[in-house]
PDB file of C-alpha atoms in Angstrom:
ATOM      1  CA  ASN A   1     -40.770   0.622  30.584  1.00  0.00           C
ATOM      2  CA  ALA A   2     -41.322  -0.924  27.165  1.00  0.00           C
ATOM      3  CA  GLY A   3     -40.757  -4.487  28.476  1.00  0.00           C
ATOM      4  CA  VAL A   4     -39.899  -6.937  25.693  1.00  0.00           C
ATOM      5  CA  THR A   5     -40.010  -5.517  22.177  1.00  0.00           C
ATOM      6  CA  GLN A   6     -40.048  -7.694  19.066  1.00  0.00           C
ATOM      7  CA  THR A   7     -39.664  -6.607  15.471  1.00  0.00           C
ATOM      8  CA  PRO A   8     -41.017  -7.088  12.899  1.00  0.00           C
ATOM      9  CA  LYS A   9     -44.620  -7.995  13.795  1.00  0.00           C
ATOM     10  CA  PHE A  10     -45.263  -9.706  10.475  1.00  0.00           C
ATOM     11  CA  ARG A  11     -43.020 -10.993   7.705  1.00  0.00           C
ATOM     12  CA  ILE A  12     -43.393 -13.092   4.587  1.00  0.00           C
ATOM     13  CA  LEU A  13     -40.207 -14.816   3.497  1.00  0.00           C
ATOM     14  CA  LYS A  14     -39.418 -16.940   0.478  1.00  0.00           C
ATOM     15  CA  ILE A  15     -37.945 -20.423   0.845  1.00  0.00           C
ATOM     16  CA  GLY A  16     -34.169 -20.214   1.157  1.00  0.00           C
ATOM     17  CA  GLN A  17     -34.082 -16.581   2.282  1.00  0.00           C
ATOM     18  CA  SER A  18     -32.624 -15.529   5.586  1.00  0.00           C
ATOM     19  CA  MET A  19     -33.736 -13.041   8.190  1.00  0.00           C
ATOM     20  CA  THR A  20     -33.210 -11.933  11.763  1.00  0.00           C
ATOM     21  CA  LEU A  21     -35.989 -11.544  14.291  1.00  0.00           C
ATOM     22  CA  GLN A  22     -35.137  -8.827  16.736  1.00  0.00           C
ATOM     23  CA  CYS A  23     -35.797  -8.914  20.479  1.00  0.00           C
ATOM     24  CA  THR A  24     -34.794  -6.332  23.044  1.00  0.00           C
ATOM     25  CA  GLN A  25     -35.733  -5.871  26.703  1.00  0.00           C
ATOM     26  CA  ASP A  26     -35.218  -2.912  29.013  1.00  0.00           C
ATOM     27  CA  MET A  27     -35.714  -4.675  32.362  1.00  0.00           C
ATOM     28  CA  ASN A  28     -32.073  -5.737  32.844  1.00  0.00           C
ATOM     29  CA  HIS A  29     -33.127  -9.381  32.767  1.00  0.00           C
ATOM     30  CA  ASN A  30     -30.325 -11.900  32.472  1.00  0.00           C
ATOM     31  CA  TYR A  31     -32.458 -14.740  31.122  1.00  0.00           C
ATOM     32  CA  MET A  32     -33.929 -14.554  27.628  1.00  0.00           C
ATOM     33  CA  TYR A  33     -35.779 -17.119  25.532  1.00  0.00           C
ATOM     34  CA  TRP A  34     -37.092 -17.714  22.035  1.00  0.00           C
ATOM     35  CA  TYR A  35     -40.240 -19.785  21.558  1.00  0.00           C
ATOM     36  CA  ARG A  36     -42.263 -20.754  18.541  1.00  0.00           C
ATOM     37  CA  GLN A  37     -46.001 -21.263  18.743  1.00  0.00           C
ATOM     38  CA  ASP A  38     -47.835 -23.495  16.315  1.00  0.00           C
ATOM     39  CA  PRO A  39     -51.627 -24.029  16.442  1.00  0.00           C
ATOM     40  CA  GLY A  40     -52.593 -26.499  19.169  1.00  0.00           C
ATOM     41  CA  MET A  41     -48.962 -27.213  20.039  1.00  0.00           C
ATOM     42  CA  GLY A  42     -48.243 -24.733  22.788  1.00  0.00           C
ATOM     43  CA  LEU A  43     -44.874 -23.025  23.091  1.00  0.00           C
ATOM     44  CA  LYS A  44     -41.715 -24.805  22.052  1.00  0.00           C
ATOM     45  CA  LEU A  45     -38.339 -23.506  23.252  1.00  0.00           C
ATOM     46  CA  ILE A  46     -35.886 -22.796  20.412  1.00  0.00           C
ATOM     47  CA  TYR A  47     -32.901 -21.201  22.182  1.00  0.00           C
ATOM     48  CA  TYR A  48     -32.234 -19.504  25.462  1.00  0.00           C
ATOM     49  CA  SER A  49     -29.571 -17.387  27.129  1.00  0.00           C
ATOM     50  CA  VAL A  50     -28.652 -17.010  30.801  1.00  0.00           C
ATOM     51  CA  GLY A  51     -26.599 -13.875  30.242  1.00  0.00           C
ATOM     52  CA  ALA A  52     -24.562 -11.900  27.744  1.00  0.00           C
ATOM     53  CA  GLY A  53     -22.230 -14.176  25.788  1.00  0.00           C
ATOM     54  CA  ILE A  54     -24.000 -17.398  26.855  1.00  0.00           C
ATOM     55  CA  THR A  55     -26.554 -19.221  24.718  1.00  0.00           C
ATOM     56  CA  ASP A  56     -27.852 -22.768  24.608  1.00  0.00           C
ATOM     57  CA  LYS A  57     -30.195 -24.929  22.564  1.00  0.00           C
ATOM     58  CA  GLY A  58     -33.753 -25.591  23.550  1.00  0.00           C
ATOM     59  CA  GLU A  59     -36.171 -28.219  22.343  1.00  0.00           C
ATOM     60  CA  VAL A  60     -36.331 -27.278  18.627  1.00  0.00           C
ATOM     61  CA  PRO A  61     -33.087 -25.464  17.639  1.00  0.00           C
ATOM     62  CA  ASN A  62     -32.566 -26.858  14.127  1.00  0.00           C
ATOM     63  CA  GLY A  63     -32.593 -24.170  11.437  1.00  0.00           C
ATOM     64  CA  TYR A  64     -32.027 -21.315  13.881  1.00  0.00           C
ATOM     65  CA  ASN A  65     -29.127 -19.449  15.445  1.00  0.00           C
ATOM     66  CA  VAL A  66     -28.873 -16.856  18.194  1.00  0.00           C
ATOM     67  CA  SER A  67     -26.372 -14.489  19.699  1.00  0.00           C
ATOM     68  CA  ARG A  68     -26.310 -12.488  22.936  1.00  0.00           C
ATOM     69  CA  SER A  69     -23.721  -9.742  22.777  1.00  0.00           C
ATOM     70  CA  THR A  70     -25.553  -7.484  25.245  1.00  0.00           C
ATOM     71  CA  THR A  71     -27.940  -7.991  28.150  1.00  0.00           C
ATOM     72  CA  GLU A  72     -30.690  -6.166  26.250  1.00  0.00           C
ATOM     73  CA  ASP A  73     -30.673  -7.888  22.852  1.00  0.00           C
ATOM     74  CA  PHE A  74     -31.277 -11.482  21.826  1.00  0.00           C
ATOM     75  CA  PRO A  75     -31.761 -11.782  18.034  1.00  0.00           C
ATOM     76  CA  LEU A  76     -32.906 -15.000  16.375  1.00  0.00           C
ATOM     77  CA  ARG A  77     -31.472 -15.811  12.945  1.00  0.00           C
ATOM     78  CA  LEU A  78     -33.040 -18.003  10.259  1.00  0.00           C
ATOM     79  CA  GLU A  79     -30.396 -18.832   7.650  1.00  0.00           C
ATOM     80  CA  LEU A  80     -32.270 -20.888   5.037  1.00  0.00           C
ATOM     81  CA  ALA A  81     -35.993 -20.422   5.519  1.00  0.00           C
ATOM     82  CA  ALA A  82     -38.134 -23.541   5.140  1.00  0.00           C
ATOM     83  CA  PRO A  83     -41.959 -23.880   5.114  1.00  0.00           C
ATOM     84  CA  SER A  84     -41.743 -25.772   8.442  1.00  0.00           C
ATOM     85  CA  GLN A  85     -40.550 -22.536  10.037  1.00  0.00           C
ATOM     86  CA  THR A  86     -43.873 -20.820   9.382  1.00  0.00           C
ATOM     87  CA  SER A  87     -44.973 -19.970  12.908  1.00  0.00           C
ATOM     88  CA  VAL A  88     -45.459 -17.249  15.476  1.00  0.00           C
ATOM     89  CA  TYR A  89     -42.250 -16.474  17.338  1.00  0.00           C
ATOM     90  CA  PHE A  90     -42.157 -15.111  20.866  1.00  0.00           C
ATOM     91  CA  CYS A  91     -39.246 -13.714  22.779  1.00  0.00           C
ATOM     92  CA  ALA A  92     -39.381 -13.707  26.583  1.00  0.00           C
ATOM     93  CA  SER A  93     -37.209 -12.655  29.484  1.00  0.00           C
ATOM     94  CA  THR A  94     -37.025 -13.113  33.236  1.00  0.00           C
ATOM     95  CA  ILE A  95     -34.882 -11.883  36.091  1.00  0.00           C
ATOM     96  CA  ASN A  96     -34.056 -15.402  37.281  1.00  0.00           C
ATOM     97  CA  THR A  97     -35.249 -18.992  37.126  1.00  0.00           C
ATOM     98  CA  GLY A  98     -38.344 -19.629  39.188  1.00  0.00           C
ATOM     99  CA  TYR A  99     -39.915 -16.328  38.190  1.00  0.00           C
ATOM    100  CA  GLY A 100     -42.509 -15.492  35.582  1.00  0.00           C
ATOM    101  CA  TYR A 101     -41.511 -14.623  32.059  1.00  0.00           C
ATOM    102  CA  THR A 102     -42.353 -11.372  30.301  1.00  0.00           C
ATOM    103  CA  PHE A 103     -43.255 -12.034  26.677  1.00  0.00           C
ATOM    104  CA  GLY A 104     -43.051  -9.815  23.645  1.00  0.00           C
ATOM    105  CA  SER A 105     -46.025  -9.393  21.314  1.00  0.00           C
ATOM    106  CA  GLY A 106     -44.656 -11.854  18.775  1.00  0.00           C
ATOM    107  CA  THR A 107     -43.557 -12.046  15.155  1.00  0.00           C
ATOM    108  CA  ARG A 108     -45.821 -13.849  12.708  1.00  0.00           C
ATOM    109  CA  LEU A 109     -43.561 -15.394  10.061  1.00  0.00           C
ATOM    110  CA  THR A 110     -44.798 -17.047   6.883  1.00  0.00           C
ATOM    111  CA  ILE A 111     -42.460 -18.938   4.555  1.00  0.00           C
ATOM    112  CA  VAL A 112     -43.715 -19.303   0.981  1.00  0.00           C
TER     113      VAL A 112
ATOM    114  CA  GLY B   1     -37.463 -33.766  31.121  1.00  0.00           C
ATOM    115  CA  GLU B   2     -40.636 -32.142  32.358  1.00  0.00           C
ATOM    116  CA  ASN B   3     -43.924 -32.901  30.634  1.00  0.00           C
ATOM    117  CA  VAL B   4     -46.940 -30.668  31.229  1.00  0.00           C
ATOM    118  CA  GLU B   5     -50.382 -31.674  30.052  1.00  0.00           C
ATOM    119  CA  GLN B   6     -53.583 -29.650  29.879  1.00  0.00           C
ATOM    120  CA  HIS B   7     -57.016 -31.100  29.364  1.00  0.00           C
ATOM    121  CA  PRO B   8     -59.418 -30.433  27.769  1.00  0.00           C
ATOM    122  CA  SER B   9     -58.278 -28.276  24.857  1.00  0.00           C
ATOM    123  CA  THR B  10     -61.430 -26.138  24.899  1.00  0.00           C
ATOM    124  CA  LEU B  11     -63.846 -25.041  27.610  1.00  0.00           C
ATOM    125  CA  SER B  12     -67.063 -23.060  27.260  1.00  0.00           C
ATOM    126  CA  VAL B  13     -68.885 -21.531  30.228  1.00  0.00           C
ATOM    127  CA  GLN B  14     -71.806 -19.187  30.750  1.00  0.00           C
ATOM    128  CA  GLU B  15     -70.985 -15.677  31.882  1.00  0.00           C
ATOM    129  CA  GLY B  16     -71.036 -15.529  35.654  1.00  0.00           C
ATOM    130  CA  ASP B  17     -70.206 -19.218  36.105  1.00  0.00           C
ATOM    131  CA  SER B  18     -66.872 -20.538  37.353  1.00  0.00           C
ATOM    132  CA  ALA B  19     -64.202 -22.108  35.161  1.00  0.00           C
ATOM    133  CA  VAL B  20     -61.599 -24.618  36.281  1.00  0.00           C
ATOM    134  CA  ILE B  21     -58.605 -25.541  34.136  1.00  0.00           C
ATOM    135  CA  LYS B  22     -56.395 -28.436  35.189  1.00  0.00           C
ATOM    136  CA  CYS B  23     -52.790 -29.309  34.421  1.00  0.00           C
ATOM    137  CA  THR B  24     -50.585 -32.246  35.320  1.00  0.00           C
ATOM    138  CA  TYR B  25     -46.807 -32.348  35.415  1.00  0.00           C
ATOM    139  CA  SER B  26     -44.301 -35.186  35.473  1.00  0.00           C
ATOM    140  CA  ASP B  27     -41.170 -33.908  37.248  1.00  0.00           C
ATOM    141  CA  SER B  28     -41.538 -34.208  41.017  1.00  0.00           C
ATOM    142  CA  ALA B  29     -38.682 -31.686  41.383  1.00  0.00           C
ATOM    143  CA  SER B  30     -40.744 -28.921  39.736  1.00  0.00           C
ATOM    144  CA  ASN B  31     -41.178 -26.015  42.114  1.00  0.00           C
ATOM    145  CA  TYR B  32     -42.732 -23.110  40.208  1.00  0.00           C
ATOM    146  CA  PHE B  33     -46.071 -23.131  38.399  1.00  0.00           C
ATOM    147  CA  PRO B  34     -47.239 -20.032  36.489  1.00  0.00           C
ATOM    148  CA  TRP B  35     -50.401 -19.492  34.485  1.00  0.00           C
ATOM    149  CA  TYR B  36     -50.494 -17.343  31.366  1.00  0.00           C
ATOM    150  CA  LYS B  37     -53.374 -15.751  29.474  1.00  0.00           C
ATOM    151  CA  GLN B  38     -53.008 -15.125  25.762  1.00  0.00           C
ATOM    152  CA  GLU B  39     -55.462 -12.901  23.954  1.00  0.00           C
ATOM    153  CA  LEU B  40     -55.798 -12.990  20.191  1.00  0.00           C
ATOM    154  CA  GLY B  41     -52.773 -11.508  18.447  1.00  0.00           C
ATOM    155  CA  LYS B  42     -50.853 -10.893  21.671  1.00  0.00           C
ATOM    156  CA  GLY B  43     -48.113 -12.540  23.637  1.00  0.00           C
ATOM    157  CA  PRO B  44     -48.831 -14.634  26.750  1.00  0.00           C
ATOM    158  CA  GLN B  45     -49.244 -12.616  29.921  1.00  0.00           C
ATOM    159  CA  LEU B  46     -48.565 -13.926  33.421  1.00  0.00           C
ATOM    160  CA  ILE B  47     -51.770 -13.831  35.485  1.00  0.00           C
ATOM    161  CA  ILE B  48     -50.900 -15.835  38.590  1.00  0.00           C
ATOM    162  CA  ASP B  49     -48.238 -18.232  39.822  1.00  0.00           C
ATOM    163  CA  ILE B  50     -47.621 -20.566  42.732  1.00  0.00           C
ATOM    164  CA  ARG B  51     -44.557 -22.146  44.290  1.00  0.00           C
ATOM    165  CA  SER B  52     -44.276 -25.673  45.596  1.00  0.00           C
ATOM    166  CA  ASN B  53     -44.282 -24.608  49.253  1.00  0.00           C
ATOM    167  CA  VAL B  54     -47.800 -23.155  48.908  1.00  0.00           C
ATOM    168  CA  GLY B  55     -51.050 -25.032  48.341  1.00  0.00           C
ATOM    169  CA  GLU B  56     -53.271 -22.190  47.139  1.00  0.00           C
ATOM    170  CA  LYS B  57     -52.999 -18.593  46.008  1.00  0.00           C
ATOM    171  CA  LYS B  58     -55.737 -16.085  45.214  1.00  0.00           C
ATOM    172  CA  ASP B  59     -55.860 -12.809  43.332  1.00  0.00           C
ATOM    173  CA  GLN B  60     -59.347 -11.309  43.083  1.00  0.00           C
ATOM    174  CA  ARG B  61     -61.381 -13.593  40.795  1.00  0.00           C
ATOM    175  CA  ILE B  62     -58.588 -16.022  40.014  1.00  0.00           C
ATOM    176  CA  ALA B  63     -56.945 -18.654  42.169  1.00  0.00           C
ATOM    177  CA  VAL B  64     -54.474 -21.451  41.682  1.00  0.00           C
ATOM    178  CA  THR B  65     -54.272 -24.679  43.671  1.00  0.00           C
ATOM    179  CA  LEU B  66     -51.390 -27.150  43.773  1.00  0.00           C
ATOM    180  CA  ASN B  67     -51.443 -30.822  44.703  1.00  0.00           C
ATOM    181  CA  LYS B  68     -47.817 -31.959  44.836  1.00  0.00           C
ATOM    182  CA  THR B  69     -48.678 -35.535  45.729  1.00  0.00           C
ATOM    183  CA  ALA B  70     -50.841 -35.968  42.655  1.00  0.00           C
ATOM    184  CA  LYS B  71     -48.635 -33.661  40.578  1.00  0.00           C
ATOM    185  CA  HIS B  72     -51.420 -31.456  39.322  1.00  0.00           C
ATOM    186  CA  PHE B  73     -52.395 -27.821  39.631  1.00  0.00           C
ATOM    187  CA  SER B  74     -55.520 -25.940  38.643  1.00  0.00           C
ATOM    188  CA  LEU B  75     -56.613 -22.441  37.686  1.00  0.00           C
ATOM    189  CA  HIS B  76     -59.965 -21.301  39.071  1.00  0.00           C
ATOM    190  CA  ILE B  77     -61.790 -18.300  37.611  1.00  0.00           C
ATOM    191  CA  THR B  78     -64.951 -17.179  39.397  1.00  0.00           C
ATOM    192  CA  GLU B  79     -67.713 -14.922  38.071  1.00  0.00           C
ATOM    193  CA  THR B  80     -66.435 -15.275  34.528  1.00  0.00           C
ATOM    194  CA  GLN B  81     -66.779 -12.349  32.151  1.00  0.00           C
ATOM    195  CA  PRO B  82     -66.557 -12.161  28.335  1.00  0.00           C
ATOM    196  CA  GLU B  83     -63.111 -10.573  28.643  1.00  0.00           C
ATOM    197  CA  ASP B  84     -61.885 -13.782  30.292  1.00  0.00           C
ATOM    198  CA  SER B  85     -62.202 -15.469  26.876  1.00  0.00           C
ATOM    199  CA  ALA B  86     -58.649 -16.319  25.806  1.00  0.00           C
ATOM    200  CA  VAL B  87     -56.130 -19.136  25.589  1.00  0.00           C
ATOM    201  CA  TYR B  88     -54.711 -20.151  28.969  1.00  0.00           C
ATOM    202  CA  PHE B  89     -51.339 -21.868  29.356  1.00  0.00           C
ATOM    203  CA  CYS B  90     -50.024 -23.616  32.407  1.00  0.00           C
ATOM    204  CA  ALA B  91     -46.296 -24.190  32.873  1.00  0.00           C
ATOM    205  CA  ALA B  92     -43.882 -25.792  35.279  1.00  0.00           C
ATOM    206  CA  THR B  93     -40.222 -25.246  36.068  1.00  0.00           C
ATOM    207  CA  GLY B  94     -38.495 -28.593  36.232  1.00  0.00           C
ATOM    208  CA  ALA B  95     -35.037 -29.688  37.302  1.00  0.00           C
ATOM    209  CA  ASN B  96     -33.540 -27.995  34.230  1.00  0.00           C
ATOM    210  CA  SER B  97     -34.783 -24.628  35.567  1.00  0.00           C
ATOM    211  CA  LYS B  98     -36.642 -23.845  32.343  1.00  0.00           C
ATOM    212  CA  LEU B  99     -40.384 -23.461  31.967  1.00  0.00           C
ATOM    213  CA  THR B 100     -42.212 -26.217  30.131  1.00  0.00           C
ATOM    214  CA  PHE B 101     -45.618 -25.155  28.820  1.00  0.00           C
ATOM    215  CA  GLY B 102     -48.811 -27.073  28.322  1.00  0.00           C
ATOM    216  CA  LYS B 103     -50.504 -26.924  24.924  1.00  0.00           C
ATOM    217  CA  GLY B 104     -53.064 -24.385  26.067  1.00  0.00           C
ATOM    218  CA  ILE B 105     -56.815 -24.360  26.551  1.00  0.00           C
ATOM    219  CA  THR B 106     -59.231 -22.044  24.779  1.00  0.00           C
ATOM    220  CA  LEU B 107     -61.764 -20.636  27.227  1.00  0.00           C
ATOM    221  CA  SER B 108     -64.950 -19.175  25.786  1.00  0.00           C
ATOM    222  CA  VAL B 109     -67.320 -17.233  28.030  1.00  0.00           C
ATOM    223  CA  ARG B 110     -70.830 -17.059  26.563  1.00  0.00           C
ATOM    224  CA  PRO B 111     -72.680 -13.794  27.249  1.00  0.00           C
TER     225      PRO B 111
END
């Protein structure tokens, strides 16, 4: 099993550009999450999904959008990139609440 | 909502010594407490977890203890090795059923 796969691993984006961070999992997990990690700040929840067709905002959703058309995929969209969105982004999934998350290897995004 | 705090932010130990990392949480309804290890350039990896109906859990050199009354839980690593050097995150599942993470602690094991 590949687990949780994120692409790309690195990306430099100019202010105002848009991009989609891809996340796919092959474990048939219903629950999927997007986090951002900034130095010394831990992991902040951006958006999450409890199943295909269902998404909800987390702690820091502004500037981002998500969709969940299939169980496997949970892409994160940045529409108008801003320097404050420079961060490392992690996608995670779990079979159910109250169980550990499996994380992807992350996408390091720099906005210039 | 849930608030999880980790202190201190860094910890340095001599190889072979034990390391203890503590976390506190605020939501008394929290019932699941995982610990994650993050190595440089990688995603967090689950290393051990504990549920609220258990006071202690061990897995080889690592153990986790939970004190529900005081609302804190700790990660214990014995016989530390250089490969234990990493960032460690604690987390708690609160009433909203989502994990809330602490800010992480950087553990350095000196050879």
